Amino acid sequence: MTKFYAFCHHCLAVIIKIIFRVKVLGLENEPEKGGHLVCANHSSLWDPAMLGACLKKRQVRFMAKAELFKIPILGFFFKALGAFPVNRKGGDIKAIKTTIELVQNGECVGIFPQGTRCRGVSPRTTTVKGGTGMCAYRGGCDIIPVAIVNKKRKMSFFGKTYVVIGAPIKFDELGFVEGDKTEFERASKIIFDRICDLYDECYSEHFEKKK
């Protein structure tokens, strides 16, 4: 972790936690070493920055859509936090290879199994893509499931946000045998189901009871 990253991480964490009133749960589940995919539900442009700000022990690299890097300030912080662009329209092989190489080299990479933002709906009602499973298989890594939970199921300034870090999903739990498309899709679903479990439990406890 570079000094520049540590400085940007600190600044971003302060900003994020103030404007989104963030409370982080499950920090004890964040591993101190080893390559991992950090997988979360996706409802806001701020989600990559949210993950980077809330995980404290490790630098999290991000596969984020290329358009985000063109946004002033936000794009700067993405780069400072180790993000790298992915072209979603063309099946960006370079970004996938970068993800695999990073986790094989012991780094953490953030990825969103839904592949796009799904704002204002329960993540359990959305679909996931097989790319997450493929990256897990090729990288041979464990998964850190994270739920980003907001009131009304969407990010808003000064609206309460919970970031729930779940226990790591071990590589063996994903059931790879042949390493084919069907297994990739099944692994992605296993990962996202765990994220949805974290999300539903948190949403029910902190928001549904306060209606």
XYZ file of N, CA and C in Angstrom, residues 37-185:
447
model
N -11.374 -11.796 -4.580
C -12.338 -10.933 -5.255
C -13.259 -10.359 -4.193
N -13.454 -9.054 -4.228
C -14.393 -8.385 -3.330
C -15.655 -8.120 -4.144
N -16.717 -8.859 -3.866
C -17.919 -8.822 -4.697
C -19.074 -8.176 -3.946
N -19.766 -7.253 -4.607
C -20.854 -6.519 -3.956
C -22.002 -6.275 -4.926
N -23.169 -5.968 -4.361
C -24.286 -5.509 -5.183
C -23.999 -4.094 -5.677
N -24.705 -3.676 -6.719
C -24.352 -2.426 -7.396
C -25.600 -1.597 -7.682
N -25.689 -0.416 -7.055
C -26.833 0.457 -7.299
C -26.447 1.909 -7.541
N -25.160 2.234 -7.408
C -24.750 3.633 -7.495
C -23.372 3.782 -8.124
N -23.139 4.946 -8.747
C -21.813 5.270 -9.265
C -20.773 5.323 -8.152
N -21.236 5.521 -6.927
C -20.335 5.651 -5.793
C -19.902 4.310 -5.212
N -20.465 3.218 -5.676
C -20.176 1.915 -5.064
C -18.694 1.538 -5.070
N -17.965 1.714 -6.185
C -16.532 1.380 -6.132
C -15.776 2.187 -5.083
N -16.081 3.483 -5.022
C -15.432 4.328 -4.012
C -15.840 3.907 -2.609
N -17.106 3.475 -2.471
C -17.609 3.023 -1.176
C -16.819 1.803 -0.686
N -16.592 0.843 -1.580
C -15.824 -0.347 -1.199
C -14.401 0.025 -0.799
N -13.783 0.871 -1.608
C -12.411 1.277 -1.320
C -12.283 2.005 -0.004
N -13.308 2.793 0.332
C -13.258 3.574 1.563
C -13.509 2.733 2.802
N -14.326 1.695 2.675
C -14.791 0.960 3.851
C -13.947 -0.255 4.221
N -13.175 -0.790 3.277
C -12.265 -1.878 3.613
C -10.931 -1.270 4.007
N -10.451 -1.607 5.189
C -9.336 -0.881 5.781
C -7.985 -1.585 5.690
N -7.983 -2.914 5.685
C -6.721 -3.643 5.812
C -5.957 -3.768 4.502
N -6.685 -3.730 3.406
C -6.071 -4.003 2.109
C -6.447 -2.937 1.092
N -5.580 -2.731 0.119
C -5.961 -1.909 -1.021
C -6.833 -2.750 -1.946
N -7.969 -2.206 -2.337
C -8.869 -2.910 -3.238
C -8.776 -2.279 -4.620
N -8.382 -3.080 -5.604
C -8.360 -2.621 -6.991
C -9.749 -2.812 -7.583
N -10.114 -1.976 -8.538
C -11.471 -2.022 -9.060
C -11.526 -2.234 -10.555
N -12.431 -3.118 -10.974
C -12.814 -3.193 -12.376
C -14.070 -2.329 -12.490
N -13.937 -1.141 -13.044
C -15.061 -0.210 -13.151
C -15.218 0.229 -14.604
N -16.460 0.495 -14.991
C -16.700 0.840 -16.392
C -15.929 2.085 -16.788
N -15.456 2.095 -18.023
C -14.546 3.136 -18.500
C -15.123 4.535 -18.385
N -16.447 4.665 -18.513
C -17.075 5.986 -18.470
C -16.865 6.700 -17.141
N -16.720 5.932 -16.065
C -16.573 6.537 -14.744
C -15.283 7.340 -14.618
N -14.275 6.966 -15.392
C -12.983 7.635 -15.288
C -13.006 9.017 -15.927
N -14.089 9.337 -16.626
C -14.231 10.642 -17.264
C -14.946 11.641 -16.372
N -15.448 11.169 -15.221
C -16.173 12.048 -14.301
C -15.167 12.804 -13.424
N -15.227 14.150 -13.421
C -14.282 14.929 -12.606
C -14.343 14.524 -11.139
N -13.213 14.574 -10.485
C -13.040 14.243 -9.069
C -13.233 12.745 -8.828
N -14.396 12.203 -9.188
C -14.654 10.782 -8.976
C -13.645 9.938 -9.746
N -13.397 10.327 -10.994
C -12.418 9.601 -11.801
C -11.025 9.658 -11.201
N -10.667 10.803 -10.644
C -9.355 10.954 -9.998
C -9.219 10.007 -8.814
N -10.255 9.954 -7.983
C -10.204 9.074 -6.825
C -10.180 7.606 -7.237
N -10.903 7.247 -8.284
C -10.884 5.859 -8.760
C -9.464 5.438 -9.123
N -8.784 6.298 -9.870
C -7.410 5.983 -10.268
C -6.492 5.911 -9.054
N -6.674 6.851 -8.138
C -5.830 6.880 -6.938
C -6.028 5.637 -6.085
N -7.231 5.095 -6.122
C -7.531 3.914 -5.318
C -7.238 2.610 -6.039
N -6.639 2.705 -7.226
C -6.203 1.498 -7.908
C -7.194 0.921 -8.899
N -8.200 1.703 -9.302
C -9.191 1.189 -10.251
C -8.595 1.081 -11.652
N -9.162 0.175 -12.445
C -8.774 0.062 -13.844
C -10.043 -0.100 -14.683
N -10.043 0.467 -15.901
C -11.283 0.521 -16.690
C -11.631 -0.781 -17.389
N -12.942 -0.978 -17.589
C -13.432 -2.102 -18.375
C -14.445 -1.565 -19.375
N -14.330 -1.997 -20.602
C -15.275 -1.635 -21.647
C -16.374 -2.687 -21.684
N -17.526 -2.370 -21.114
C -18.606 -3.350 -20.985
C -19.233 -3.730 -22.323
N -19.114 -2.875 -23.319
C -19.771 -3.131 -24.602
C -19.035 -4.185 -25.428
N -17.740 -4.299 -25.195
C -16.970 -5.180 -26.061
C -16.396 -6.420 -25.404
N -16.802 -6.745 -24.186
C -16.234 -7.914 -23.518
C -14.737 -7.730 -23.333
N -14.353 -6.809 -22.495
C -12.972 -6.358 -22.344
C -12.075 -7.460 -21.777
N -11.363 -8.142 -22.670
C -10.480 -9.240 -22.280
C -9.313 -8.739 -21.432
N -8.812 -7.553 -21.762
C -7.674 -6.995 -21.030
C -8.024 -6.797 -19.560
N -9.222 -6.257 -19.288
C -9.634 -6.016 -17.905
C -9.776 -7.329 -17.147
N -10.306 -8.361 -17.813
C -10.457 -9.672 -17.176
C -9.091 -10.272 -16.858
N -8.170 -10.168 -17.800
C -6.819 -10.679 -17.572
C -6.142 -9.943 -16.429
N -6.359 -8.629 -16.373
C -5.777 -7.836 -15.291
C -6.312 -8.292 -13.938
N -7.624 -8.529 -13.861
C -8.244 -9.015 -12.635
C -7.614 -10.325 -12.186
N -7.493 -11.258 -13.104
C -6.945 -12.579 -12.788
C -5.496 -12.478 -12.321
N -4.704 -11.673 -13.014
C -3.297 -11.508 -12.643
C -3.154 -10.882 -11.261
N -4.001 -9.916 -10.963
C -3.920 -9.243 -9.665
C -4.216 -10.191 -8.509
N -5.287 -10.970 -8.635
C -5.623 -11.886 -7.533
C -4.590 -13.004 -7.424
N -4.029 -13.438 -8.560
C -2.977 -14.454 -8.512
C -1.726 -13.924 -7.833
N -1.549 -12.608 -7.894
C -0.392 -11.979 -7.249
C -0.686 -11.530 -5.821
N -1.831 -11.979 -5.283
C -2.120 -11.723 -3.879
C -2.862 -10.432 -3.584
N -3.425 -9.777 -4.615
C -4.153 -8.531 -4.390
C -5.659 -8.769 -4.323
N -6.376 -7.732 -3.876
C -7.836 -7.769 -3.829
C -8.404 -6.948 -4.977
N -9.394 -7.494 -5.638
C -10.026 -6.802 -6.760
C -11.530 -6.736 -6.524
N -12.094 -5.539 -6.639
C -13.531 -5.364 -6.487
C -14.255 -5.608 -7.802
N -15.382 -6.300 -7.736
C -16.151 -6.607 -8.940
C -17.634 -6.702 -8.568
N -18.497 -6.321 -9.500
C -19.936 -6.328 -9.265
C -20.587 -7.395 -10.134
N -21.056 -8.487 -9.523
C -21.614 -9.602 -10.292
C -22.785 -9.229 -11.196
N -23.541 -8.179 -10.839
C -24.672 -7.773 -11.678
C -24.210 -7.175 -13.004
N -23.003 -6.636 -13.024
C -22.454 -6.079 -14.254
C -22.935 -4.691 -14.597
N -23.956 -4.207 -13.905
C -24.485 -2.868 -14.141
C -25.229 -2.414 -12.904
N -25.534 -1.123 -12.830
C -26.259 -0.608 -11.677
C -27.729 -1.016 -11.727
N -28.255 -1.394 -10.569
C -29.671 -1.756 -10.441
C -30.223 -0.945 -9.282
N -30.733 0.226 -9.589
C -31.107 1.217 -8.569
C -32.572 1.073 -8.175
N -32.831 1.139 -6.876
C -34.191 1.196 -6.384
C -34.908 -0.140 -6.296
N -34.191 -1.243 -6.444
C -34.812 -2.565 -6.381
C -33.992 -3.473 -5.469
N -34.630 -4.521 -4.983
C -33.907 -5.516 -4.207
C -32.911 -6.231 -5.113
N -31.648 -6.378 -4.704
C -30.676 -7.066 -5.562
C -31.069 -8.501 -5.870
N -31.865 -9.105 -5.010
C -32.268 -10.496 -5.239
C -33.170 -10.635 -6.477
N -33.777 -9.541 -6.907
C -34.645 -9.581 -8.088
C -33.871 -9.334 -9.380
N -32.571 -9.095 -9.285
C -31.768 -8.784 -10.466
C -31.001 -10.024 -10.938
N -30.397 -9.918 -12.100
C -29.647 -11.034 -12.668
C -28.142 -10.802 -12.524
N -27.390 -11.886 -12.569
C -25.931 -11.802 -12.498
C -25.322 -12.467 -13.727
N -24.088 -12.114 -14.003
C -23.383 -12.654 -15.153
C -22.297 -13.638 -14.703
N -21.850 -14.458 -15.642
C -20.877 -15.491 -15.307
C -19.447 -15.014 -15.161
N -19.201 -13.727 -15.456
C -17.835 -13.219 -15.416
C -17.185 -13.312 -14.046
N -17.965 -13.123 -12.999
C -17.423 -13.216 -11.641
C -16.932 -14.629 -11.357
N -17.749 -15.622 -11.737
C -17.351 -17.015 -11.548
C -16.106 -17.360 -12.334
N -16.013 -16.836 -13.555
C -14.845 -17.108 -14.371
C -13.584 -16.524 -13.741
N -13.673 -15.284 -13.247
C -12.513 -14.655 -12.616
C -12.095 -15.410 -11.360
N -13.079 -15.895 -10.596
C -12.767 -16.677 -9.393
C -12.049 -17.967 -9.772
N -12.536 -18.620 -10.836
C -11.933 -19.884 -11.275
C -10.513 -19.667 -11.787
N -10.357 -18.713 -12.681
C -9.030 -18.455 -13.256
C -8.046 -17.949 -12.210
N -8.557 -17.167 -11.254
C -7.677 -16.627 -10.224
C -7.426 -17.589 -9.089
N -8.268 -18.635 -8.976
C -8.118 -19.612 -7.902
C -8.226 -18.991 -6.521
N -9.169 -18.071 -6.359
C -9.194 -17.267 -5.138
C -10.493 -17.405 -4.354
N -10.431 -16.988 -3.098
C -11.625 -16.887 -2.265
C -12.340 -15.576 -2.571
N -13.581 -15.471 -2.090
C -14.418 -14.304 -2.354
C -14.795 -13.613 -1.055
N -14.736 -12.280 -1.037
C -15.251 -11.500 0.084
C -16.592 -10.910 -0.346
N -17.720 -11.423 0.176
C -19.022 -10.870 -0.202
C -19.331 -9.613 0.607
N -19.816 -8.588 -0.065
C -20.139 -7.322 0.602
C -21.515 -6.848 0.142
N -22.351 -6.458 1.081
C -23.656 -5.879 0.765
C -23.628 -4.386 1.071
N -24.012 -3.585 0.087
C -24.143 -2.138 0.266
C -25.640 -1.855 0.367
N -26.083 -1.426 1.540
C -27.519 -1.367 1.846
C -27.933 0.066 2.139
N -28.951 0.549 1.415
C -29.433 1.914 1.577
C -30.938 1.933 1.809
N -31.408 2.971 2.475
C -32.844 3.174 2.606
C -33.427 3.435 1.225
N -34.578 2.898 0.934
C -35.240 2.992 -0.369
C -34.433 2.313 -1.465
N -33.435 1.539 -1.072
C -32.626 0.719 -1.983
C -31.878 1.534 -3.036
N -31.487 2.756 -2.665
C -30.686 3.565 -3.573
C -29.866 4.562 -2.764
N -28.704 4.894 -3.297
C -27.799 5.811 -2.619
C -28.330 7.231 -2.682
N -28.237 7.943 -1.549
C -28.641 9.348 -1.530
C -27.769 10.089 -0.530
N -27.472 11.341 -0.835
C -26.650 12.138 0.065
C -27.320 12.266 1.427
N -26.547 11.946 2.466
C -26.965 12.031 3.861
C -28.077 11.034 4.216
N -28.301 10.068 3.341
C -29.173 8.949 3.672
C -28.326 7.836 4.272
N -28.837 7.146 5.247
C -28.061 6.125 5.946
C -27.648 4.990 5.020
N -26.385 4.567 5.116
C -25.861 3.455 4.322
C -25.130 2.477 5.237
N -25.409 1.193 5.052
C -24.679 0.142 5.753
C -23.845 -0.626 4.741
N -22.595 -0.873 5.093
C -21.720 -1.723 4.287
C -21.415 -2.961 5.123
N -21.915 -4.105 4.672
C -21.812 -5.342 5.443
C -20.796 -6.271 4.783
N -19.714 -6.567 5.485
C -18.667 -7.456 4.981
C -18.918 -8.851 5.536
N -19.155 -9.801 4.649
C -19.447 -11.160 5.077
C -18.205 -12.019 5.202
N -18.353 -13.178 5.806
C -17.246 -14.135 5.907
C -16.835 -14.572 4.512
N -15.542 -14.744 4.242
C -15.089 -15.146 2.908
C -15.715 -16.452 2.433
N -16.015 -16.493 1.156
C -16.488 -17.713 0.504
C -15.255 -18.439 -0.023
N -14.997 -19.632 0.454
C -13.820 -20.371 0.050
C -13.948 -20.856 -1.406
N -12.831 -20.919 -2.076
C -12.808 -21.344 -3.479
C -13.481 -22.698 -3.646
N -13.240 -23.613 -2.716
C -13.801 -24.965 -2.820
C -15.328 -24.964 -2.744
N -15.919 -23.941 -2.128
C -17.374 -23.869 -2.020
C -18.037 -23.612 -3.362
N -17.288 -23.142 -4.342
C -17.865 -22.766 -5.629
C -18.051 -23.960 -6.558
N -17.503 -25.108 -6.194
C -17.794 -26.359 -6.886
C -17.280 -26.486 -8.302
N -16.137 -25.909 -8.594
C -15.585 -26.027 -9.943
C -15.047 -27.425 -10.204
N -15.343 -27.953 -11.391
C -14.807 -29.246 -11.824
C -14.188 -29.103 -13.217
N -15.021 -28.690 -14.164
C -14.575 -28.561 -15.546
C -14.118 -27.144 -15.896
N -14.611 -26.163 -15.159
C -14.283 -24.776 -15.470
C -14.949 -24.307 -16.751
N -16.230 -24.619 -16.908
C -16.941 -24.220 -18.122
C -17.964 -23.130 -17.806
N -18.686 -22.685 -18.850
C -19.624 -21.579 -18.715
C -20.708 -21.864 -17.682
N -21.223 -23.081 -17.676
C -22.273 -23.439 -16.721
C -21.780 -23.303 -15.286
N -20.559 -23.756 -15.035
C -19.993 -23.652 -13.688
C -19.718 -22.202 -13.318
N -19.289 -21.399 -14.285
C -19.046 -19.980 -14.012
C -20.342 -19.293 -13.587
N -21.418 -19.579 -14.305
C -22.709 -18.968 -13.985
C -23.212 -19.440 -12.624
